[in-house]
Short mmCIF file of C-alpha atoms in Angstrom, two decimals:
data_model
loop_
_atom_site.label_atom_id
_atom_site.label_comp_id
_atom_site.label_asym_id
_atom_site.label_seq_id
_atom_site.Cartn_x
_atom_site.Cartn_y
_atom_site.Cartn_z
CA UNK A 391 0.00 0.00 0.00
CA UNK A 392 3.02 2.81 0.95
CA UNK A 393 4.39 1.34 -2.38
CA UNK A 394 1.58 2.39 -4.24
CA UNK A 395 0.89 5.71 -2.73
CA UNK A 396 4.52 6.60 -3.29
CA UNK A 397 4.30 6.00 -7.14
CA UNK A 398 0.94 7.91 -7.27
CA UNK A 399 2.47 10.68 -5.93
CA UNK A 400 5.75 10.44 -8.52
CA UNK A 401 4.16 12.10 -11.59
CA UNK A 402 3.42 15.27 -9.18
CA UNK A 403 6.67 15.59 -7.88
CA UNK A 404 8.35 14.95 -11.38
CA UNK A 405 5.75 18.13 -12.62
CA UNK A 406 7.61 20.31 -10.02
CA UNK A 407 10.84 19.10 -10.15
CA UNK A 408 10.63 20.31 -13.90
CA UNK A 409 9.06 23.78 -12.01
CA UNK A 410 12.32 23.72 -9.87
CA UNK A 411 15.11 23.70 -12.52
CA UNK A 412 13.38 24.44 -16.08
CA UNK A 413 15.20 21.09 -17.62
CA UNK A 414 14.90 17.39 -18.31
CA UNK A 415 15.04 15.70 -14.95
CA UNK A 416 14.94 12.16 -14.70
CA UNK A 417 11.57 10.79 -12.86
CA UNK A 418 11.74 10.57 -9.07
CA UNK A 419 11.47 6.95 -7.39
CA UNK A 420 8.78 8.05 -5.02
CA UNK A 421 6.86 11.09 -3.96
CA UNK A 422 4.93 12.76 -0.91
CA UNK A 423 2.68 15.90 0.15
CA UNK A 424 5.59 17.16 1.89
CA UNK A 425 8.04 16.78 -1.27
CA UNK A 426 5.24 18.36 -3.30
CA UNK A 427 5.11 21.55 -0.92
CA UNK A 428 8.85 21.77 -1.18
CA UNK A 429 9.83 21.69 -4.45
CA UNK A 430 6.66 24.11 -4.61
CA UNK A 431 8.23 27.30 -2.76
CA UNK A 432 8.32 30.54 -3.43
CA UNK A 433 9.62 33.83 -1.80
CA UNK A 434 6.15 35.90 -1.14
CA UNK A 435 6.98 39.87 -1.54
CA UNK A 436 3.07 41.28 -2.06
CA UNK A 437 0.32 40.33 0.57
CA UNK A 438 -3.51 40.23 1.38
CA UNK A 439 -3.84 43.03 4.20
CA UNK A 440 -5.80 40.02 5.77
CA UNK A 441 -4.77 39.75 9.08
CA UNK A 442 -2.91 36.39 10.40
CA UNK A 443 -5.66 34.06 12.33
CA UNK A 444 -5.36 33.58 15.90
CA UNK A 445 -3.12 31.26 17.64
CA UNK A 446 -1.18 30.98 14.53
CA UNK A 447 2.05 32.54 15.84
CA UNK A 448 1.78 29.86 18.46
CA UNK A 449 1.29 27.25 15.90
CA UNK A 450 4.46 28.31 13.82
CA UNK A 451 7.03 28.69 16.79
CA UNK A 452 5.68 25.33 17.91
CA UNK A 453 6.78 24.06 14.46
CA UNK A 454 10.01 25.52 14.84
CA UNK A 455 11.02 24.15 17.88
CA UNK A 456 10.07 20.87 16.47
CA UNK A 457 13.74 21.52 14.47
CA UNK A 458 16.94 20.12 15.49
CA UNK A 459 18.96 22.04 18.17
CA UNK A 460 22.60 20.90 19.00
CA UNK A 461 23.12 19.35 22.59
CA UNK A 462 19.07 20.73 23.12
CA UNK A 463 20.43 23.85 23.96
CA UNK A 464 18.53 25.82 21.89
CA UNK A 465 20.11 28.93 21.40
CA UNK A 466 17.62 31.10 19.62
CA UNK A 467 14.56 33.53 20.20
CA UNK A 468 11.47 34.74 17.68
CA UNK A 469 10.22 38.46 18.19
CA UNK A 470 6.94 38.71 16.58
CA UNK A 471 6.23 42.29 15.18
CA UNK A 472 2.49 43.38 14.06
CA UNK A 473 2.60 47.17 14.81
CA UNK A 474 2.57 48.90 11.61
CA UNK A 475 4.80 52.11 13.10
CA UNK A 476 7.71 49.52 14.68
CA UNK A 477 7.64 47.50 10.92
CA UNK A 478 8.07 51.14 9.46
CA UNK A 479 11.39 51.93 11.62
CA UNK A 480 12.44 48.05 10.84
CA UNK A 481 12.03 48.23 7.14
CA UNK A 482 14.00 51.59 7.15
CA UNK A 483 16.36 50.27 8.57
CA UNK A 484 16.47 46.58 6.51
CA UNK A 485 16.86 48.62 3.04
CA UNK A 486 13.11 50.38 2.73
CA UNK A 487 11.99 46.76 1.82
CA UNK A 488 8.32 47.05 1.00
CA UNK A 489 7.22 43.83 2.14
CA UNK A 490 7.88 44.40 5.58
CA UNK A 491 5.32 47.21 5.25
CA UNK A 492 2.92 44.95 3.94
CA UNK A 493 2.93 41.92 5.58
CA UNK A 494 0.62 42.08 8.76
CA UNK A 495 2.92 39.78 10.35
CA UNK A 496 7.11 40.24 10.56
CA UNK A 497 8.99 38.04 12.82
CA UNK A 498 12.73 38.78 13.64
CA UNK A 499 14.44 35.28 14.25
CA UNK A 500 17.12 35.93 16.64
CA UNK A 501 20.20 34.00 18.04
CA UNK A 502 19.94 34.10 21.76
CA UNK A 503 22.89 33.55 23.64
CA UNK A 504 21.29 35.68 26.73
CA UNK A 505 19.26 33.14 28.09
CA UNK A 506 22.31 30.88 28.17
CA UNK A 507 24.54 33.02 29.59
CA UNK A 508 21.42 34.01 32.70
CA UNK A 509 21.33 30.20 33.22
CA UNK A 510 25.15 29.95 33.82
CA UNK A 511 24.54 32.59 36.58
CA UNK A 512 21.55 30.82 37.54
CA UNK A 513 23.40 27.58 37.95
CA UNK A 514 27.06 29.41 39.45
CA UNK A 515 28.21 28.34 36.36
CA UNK A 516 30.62 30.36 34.06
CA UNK A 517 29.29 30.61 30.57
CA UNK A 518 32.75 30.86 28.94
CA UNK A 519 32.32 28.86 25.64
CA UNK A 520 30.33 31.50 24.28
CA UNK A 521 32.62 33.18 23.61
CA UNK A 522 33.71 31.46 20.69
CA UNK A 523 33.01 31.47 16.82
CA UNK A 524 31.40 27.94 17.43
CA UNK A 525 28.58 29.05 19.45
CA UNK A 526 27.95 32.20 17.50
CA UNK A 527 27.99 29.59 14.92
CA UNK A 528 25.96 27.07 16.48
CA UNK A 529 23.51 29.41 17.23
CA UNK A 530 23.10 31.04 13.62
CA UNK A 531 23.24 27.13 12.25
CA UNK A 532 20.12 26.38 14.66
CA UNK A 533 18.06 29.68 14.06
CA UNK A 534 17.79 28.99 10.55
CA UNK A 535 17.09 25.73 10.96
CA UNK A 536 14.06 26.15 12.94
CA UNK A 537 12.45 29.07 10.53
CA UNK A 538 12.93 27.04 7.91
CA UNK A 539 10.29 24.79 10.03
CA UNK A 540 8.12 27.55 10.39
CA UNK A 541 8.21 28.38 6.55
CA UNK A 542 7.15 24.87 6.13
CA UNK A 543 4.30 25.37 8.46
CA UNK A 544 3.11 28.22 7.31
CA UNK A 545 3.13 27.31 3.56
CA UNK A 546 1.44 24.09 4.45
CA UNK A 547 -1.28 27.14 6.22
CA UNK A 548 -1.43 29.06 2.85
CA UNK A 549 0.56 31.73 4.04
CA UNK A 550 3.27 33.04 2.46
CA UNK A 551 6.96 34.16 3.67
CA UNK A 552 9.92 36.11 2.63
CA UNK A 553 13.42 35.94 4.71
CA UNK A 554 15.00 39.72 4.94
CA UNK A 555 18.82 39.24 5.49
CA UNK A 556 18.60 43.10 5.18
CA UNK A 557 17.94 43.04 8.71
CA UNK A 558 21.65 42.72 8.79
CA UNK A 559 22.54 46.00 7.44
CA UNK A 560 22.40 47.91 10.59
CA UNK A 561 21.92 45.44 13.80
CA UNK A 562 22.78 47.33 16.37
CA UNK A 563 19.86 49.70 15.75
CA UNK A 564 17.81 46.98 15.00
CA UNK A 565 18.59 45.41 18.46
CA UNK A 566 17.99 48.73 20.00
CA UNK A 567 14.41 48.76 18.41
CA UNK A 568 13.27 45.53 19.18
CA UNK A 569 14.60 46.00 22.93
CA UNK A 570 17.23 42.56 22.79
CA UNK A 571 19.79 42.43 25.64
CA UNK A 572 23.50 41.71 25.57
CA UNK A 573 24.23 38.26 23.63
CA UNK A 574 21.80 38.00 21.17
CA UNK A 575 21.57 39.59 17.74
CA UNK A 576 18.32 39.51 14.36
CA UNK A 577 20.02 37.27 12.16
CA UNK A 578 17.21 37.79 9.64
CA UNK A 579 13.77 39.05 9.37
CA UNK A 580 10.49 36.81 7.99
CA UNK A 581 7.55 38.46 6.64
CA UNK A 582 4.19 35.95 6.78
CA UNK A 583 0.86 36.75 5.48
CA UNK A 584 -1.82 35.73 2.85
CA UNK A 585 -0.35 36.21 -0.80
CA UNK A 586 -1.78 38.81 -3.20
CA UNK A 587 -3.01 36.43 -6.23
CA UNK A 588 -2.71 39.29 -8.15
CA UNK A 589 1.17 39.62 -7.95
CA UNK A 590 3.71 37.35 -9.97
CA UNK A 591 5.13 34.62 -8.20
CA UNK A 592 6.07 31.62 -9.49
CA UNK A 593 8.80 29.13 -8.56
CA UNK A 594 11.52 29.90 -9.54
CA UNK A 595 14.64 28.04 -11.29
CA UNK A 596 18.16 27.06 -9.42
CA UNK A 597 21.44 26.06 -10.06
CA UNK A 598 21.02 22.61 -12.12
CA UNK A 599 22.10 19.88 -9.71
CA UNK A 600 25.35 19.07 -11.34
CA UNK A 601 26.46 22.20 -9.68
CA UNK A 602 25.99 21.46 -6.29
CA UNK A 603 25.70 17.75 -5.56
CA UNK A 604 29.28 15.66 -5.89
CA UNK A 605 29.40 12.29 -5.08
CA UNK A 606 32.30 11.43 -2.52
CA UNK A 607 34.71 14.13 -3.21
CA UNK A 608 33.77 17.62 -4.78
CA UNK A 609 34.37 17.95 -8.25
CA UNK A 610 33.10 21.55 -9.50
CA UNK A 611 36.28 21.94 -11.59
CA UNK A 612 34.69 23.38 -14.27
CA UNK A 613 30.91 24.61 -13.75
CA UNK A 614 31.01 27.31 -16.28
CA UNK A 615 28.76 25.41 -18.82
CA UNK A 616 26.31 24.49 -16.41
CA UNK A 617 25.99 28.27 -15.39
CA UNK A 618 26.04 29.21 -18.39
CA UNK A 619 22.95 27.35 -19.44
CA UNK A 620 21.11 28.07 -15.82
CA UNK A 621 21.69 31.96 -16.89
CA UNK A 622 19.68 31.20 -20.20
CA UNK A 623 16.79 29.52 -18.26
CA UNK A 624 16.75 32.30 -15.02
CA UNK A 625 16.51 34.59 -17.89
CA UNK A 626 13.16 33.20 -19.66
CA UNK A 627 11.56 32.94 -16.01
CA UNK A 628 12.59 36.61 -15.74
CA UNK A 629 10.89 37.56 -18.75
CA UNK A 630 7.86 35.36 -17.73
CA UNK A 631 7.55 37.08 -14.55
CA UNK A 632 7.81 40.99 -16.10
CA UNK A 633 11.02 41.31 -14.17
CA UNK A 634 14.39 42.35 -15.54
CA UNK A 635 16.32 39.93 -16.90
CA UNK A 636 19.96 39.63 -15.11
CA UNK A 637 22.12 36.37 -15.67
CA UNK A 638 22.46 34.49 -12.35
CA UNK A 639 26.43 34.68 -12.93
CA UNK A 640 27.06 38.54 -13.16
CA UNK A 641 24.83 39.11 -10.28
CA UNK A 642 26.34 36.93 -8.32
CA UNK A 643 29.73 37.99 -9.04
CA UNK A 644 28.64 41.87 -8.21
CA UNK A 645 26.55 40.60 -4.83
CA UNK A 646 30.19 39.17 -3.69
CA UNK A 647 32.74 41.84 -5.67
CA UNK A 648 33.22 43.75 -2.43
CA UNK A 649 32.69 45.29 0.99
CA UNK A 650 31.16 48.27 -1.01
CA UNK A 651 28.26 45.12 -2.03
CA UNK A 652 27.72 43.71 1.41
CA UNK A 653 25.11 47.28 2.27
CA UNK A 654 27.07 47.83 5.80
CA UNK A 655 27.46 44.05 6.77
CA UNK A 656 31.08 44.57 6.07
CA UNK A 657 31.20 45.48 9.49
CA UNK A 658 29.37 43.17 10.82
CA UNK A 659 32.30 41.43 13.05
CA UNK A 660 32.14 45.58 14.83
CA UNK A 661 28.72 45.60 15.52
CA UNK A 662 28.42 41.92 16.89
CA UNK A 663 31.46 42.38 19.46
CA UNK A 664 29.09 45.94 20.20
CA UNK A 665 25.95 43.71 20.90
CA UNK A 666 28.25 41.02 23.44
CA UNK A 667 29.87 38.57 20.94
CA UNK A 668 33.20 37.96 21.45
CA UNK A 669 33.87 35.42 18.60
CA UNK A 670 37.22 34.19 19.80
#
């Protein structure tokens, strides 16, 4: 019976897998509901002004602590913005993103290093390893990991989502808005609501997966004709979507040129030791 339920839901997956990378892609073995809802994300930038049900903030940090955490320590916090005037001063300060505007829900996923640090007190207990790259590290590593659950969730809710990394560009004043203590620090910004049907937003294309996936030692020697054919197929979704068409490969290479690209997260290293990192 799982046999058979697997192979009905093949031809589905093999639809989006097509979706996902715009070429020939040899059939999948099997298939699920979840697979389907994977391969079938998109970034969400225009929303419904609908506002977000009730209890479902709950719901989707419940959902993200259902992610891995290294040694259970979990080393992260959510605060969940809905006041139009706050998401003003945050999207000023994330790069005038519009989304953040619109969305009637923005949650700031944060790596929390506080609440580990008050426990050590707590217990007479000197909280000296965070001090290192590895827990800053650890703690980025298991942020993300447990929005990505709550992006799961709430496309599985028909919501829509958008991560801001722009919340990066100036953290200190970000941590100053949002009120966070010593030791902790936005990593990135989600936006969640109901998607405008009226806006463009299909999936879009990535790197074929001869790019990215080696088998026992990496091999990327020479990826420039793979590239090169992923910058012809980003560029017909581009023109399908009424957006301007870019290859993948030049904006790439501008997005990492420089500090001049990196919109103030050059000095990122600065600002963290400012907010209690030490990084050692």
């Amino acid at each position: 019976m799982a046999e058979a339920l697997r192979s009905a839901a093949a031809p589905a997956a093999a639809s989006l897998l097509h979706d996902r990378y715009r070429m020939p892609i040899d059939p999948p073995c099997a298939g699920s509901d979840v697979i389907d809802a994977l391969l079938s994300h998109r970034s969400v930038r225009a929303y419904l002004p609908d506002a977000i049900p009730a209890g479902t903030i709950g719901l989707l940090i419940a959902a993200a602590q259902s992610a891995p955490t290294s040694s259970n320590l979990q080393p992260w916090s959510v605060v969940a913005v809905e006041d139009p005037i706050r998401k003003a001063r945050l999207a000023a300060l994330a790069g005038d993103q519009r989304q953040i505007l619109q969305a009637p829900l923005f949650l700031l996923w944060i790596v929390d290093h506080h609440r580990l640090a008050q426990n050590g007190a707590w217990q007479s207990v000197p909280a000296d390893g965070l001090h290192f790259l590895e827990s800053f590290l650890l703690g980025a590593v298991d942020t993300a990991l447990a929005a990505q659950n709550a992006v799961v969730a709430l496309e599985s809710l028909g919501l829509g989502g958008c991560y801001i990394g722009g919340i990066r560009n100036r953290p200190v004043e970000v941590a100053a808005e949002l009120g966070l203590p010593p030791r902790t620090f936005a990593l990135f910004g989600l936006t969640v609501g109901f998607p405008d049907p009226g806006a463009l937003a299909a999936v879009k294309p990535r790197l074929p997966q001869d790019a990215v996936l080696f088998r026992e030692r990496y091999g990327a020697d020479d990826a420039a004709p793979a590239l090169a054919a992923y910058d012809l197929r980003l560029r017909t979704f581009q023109r399908e979507q009424n957006m301007p068409e870019r290859d993948w490969s030049e904006q790439a290479a501008q997005r990492v040129r420089g500090p001049d690209a990196l919109a103030g997260r050059d000095l990122l290293r600065a600002a963290l030791e400012r907010l209690g990192f030490h990084l050692d």
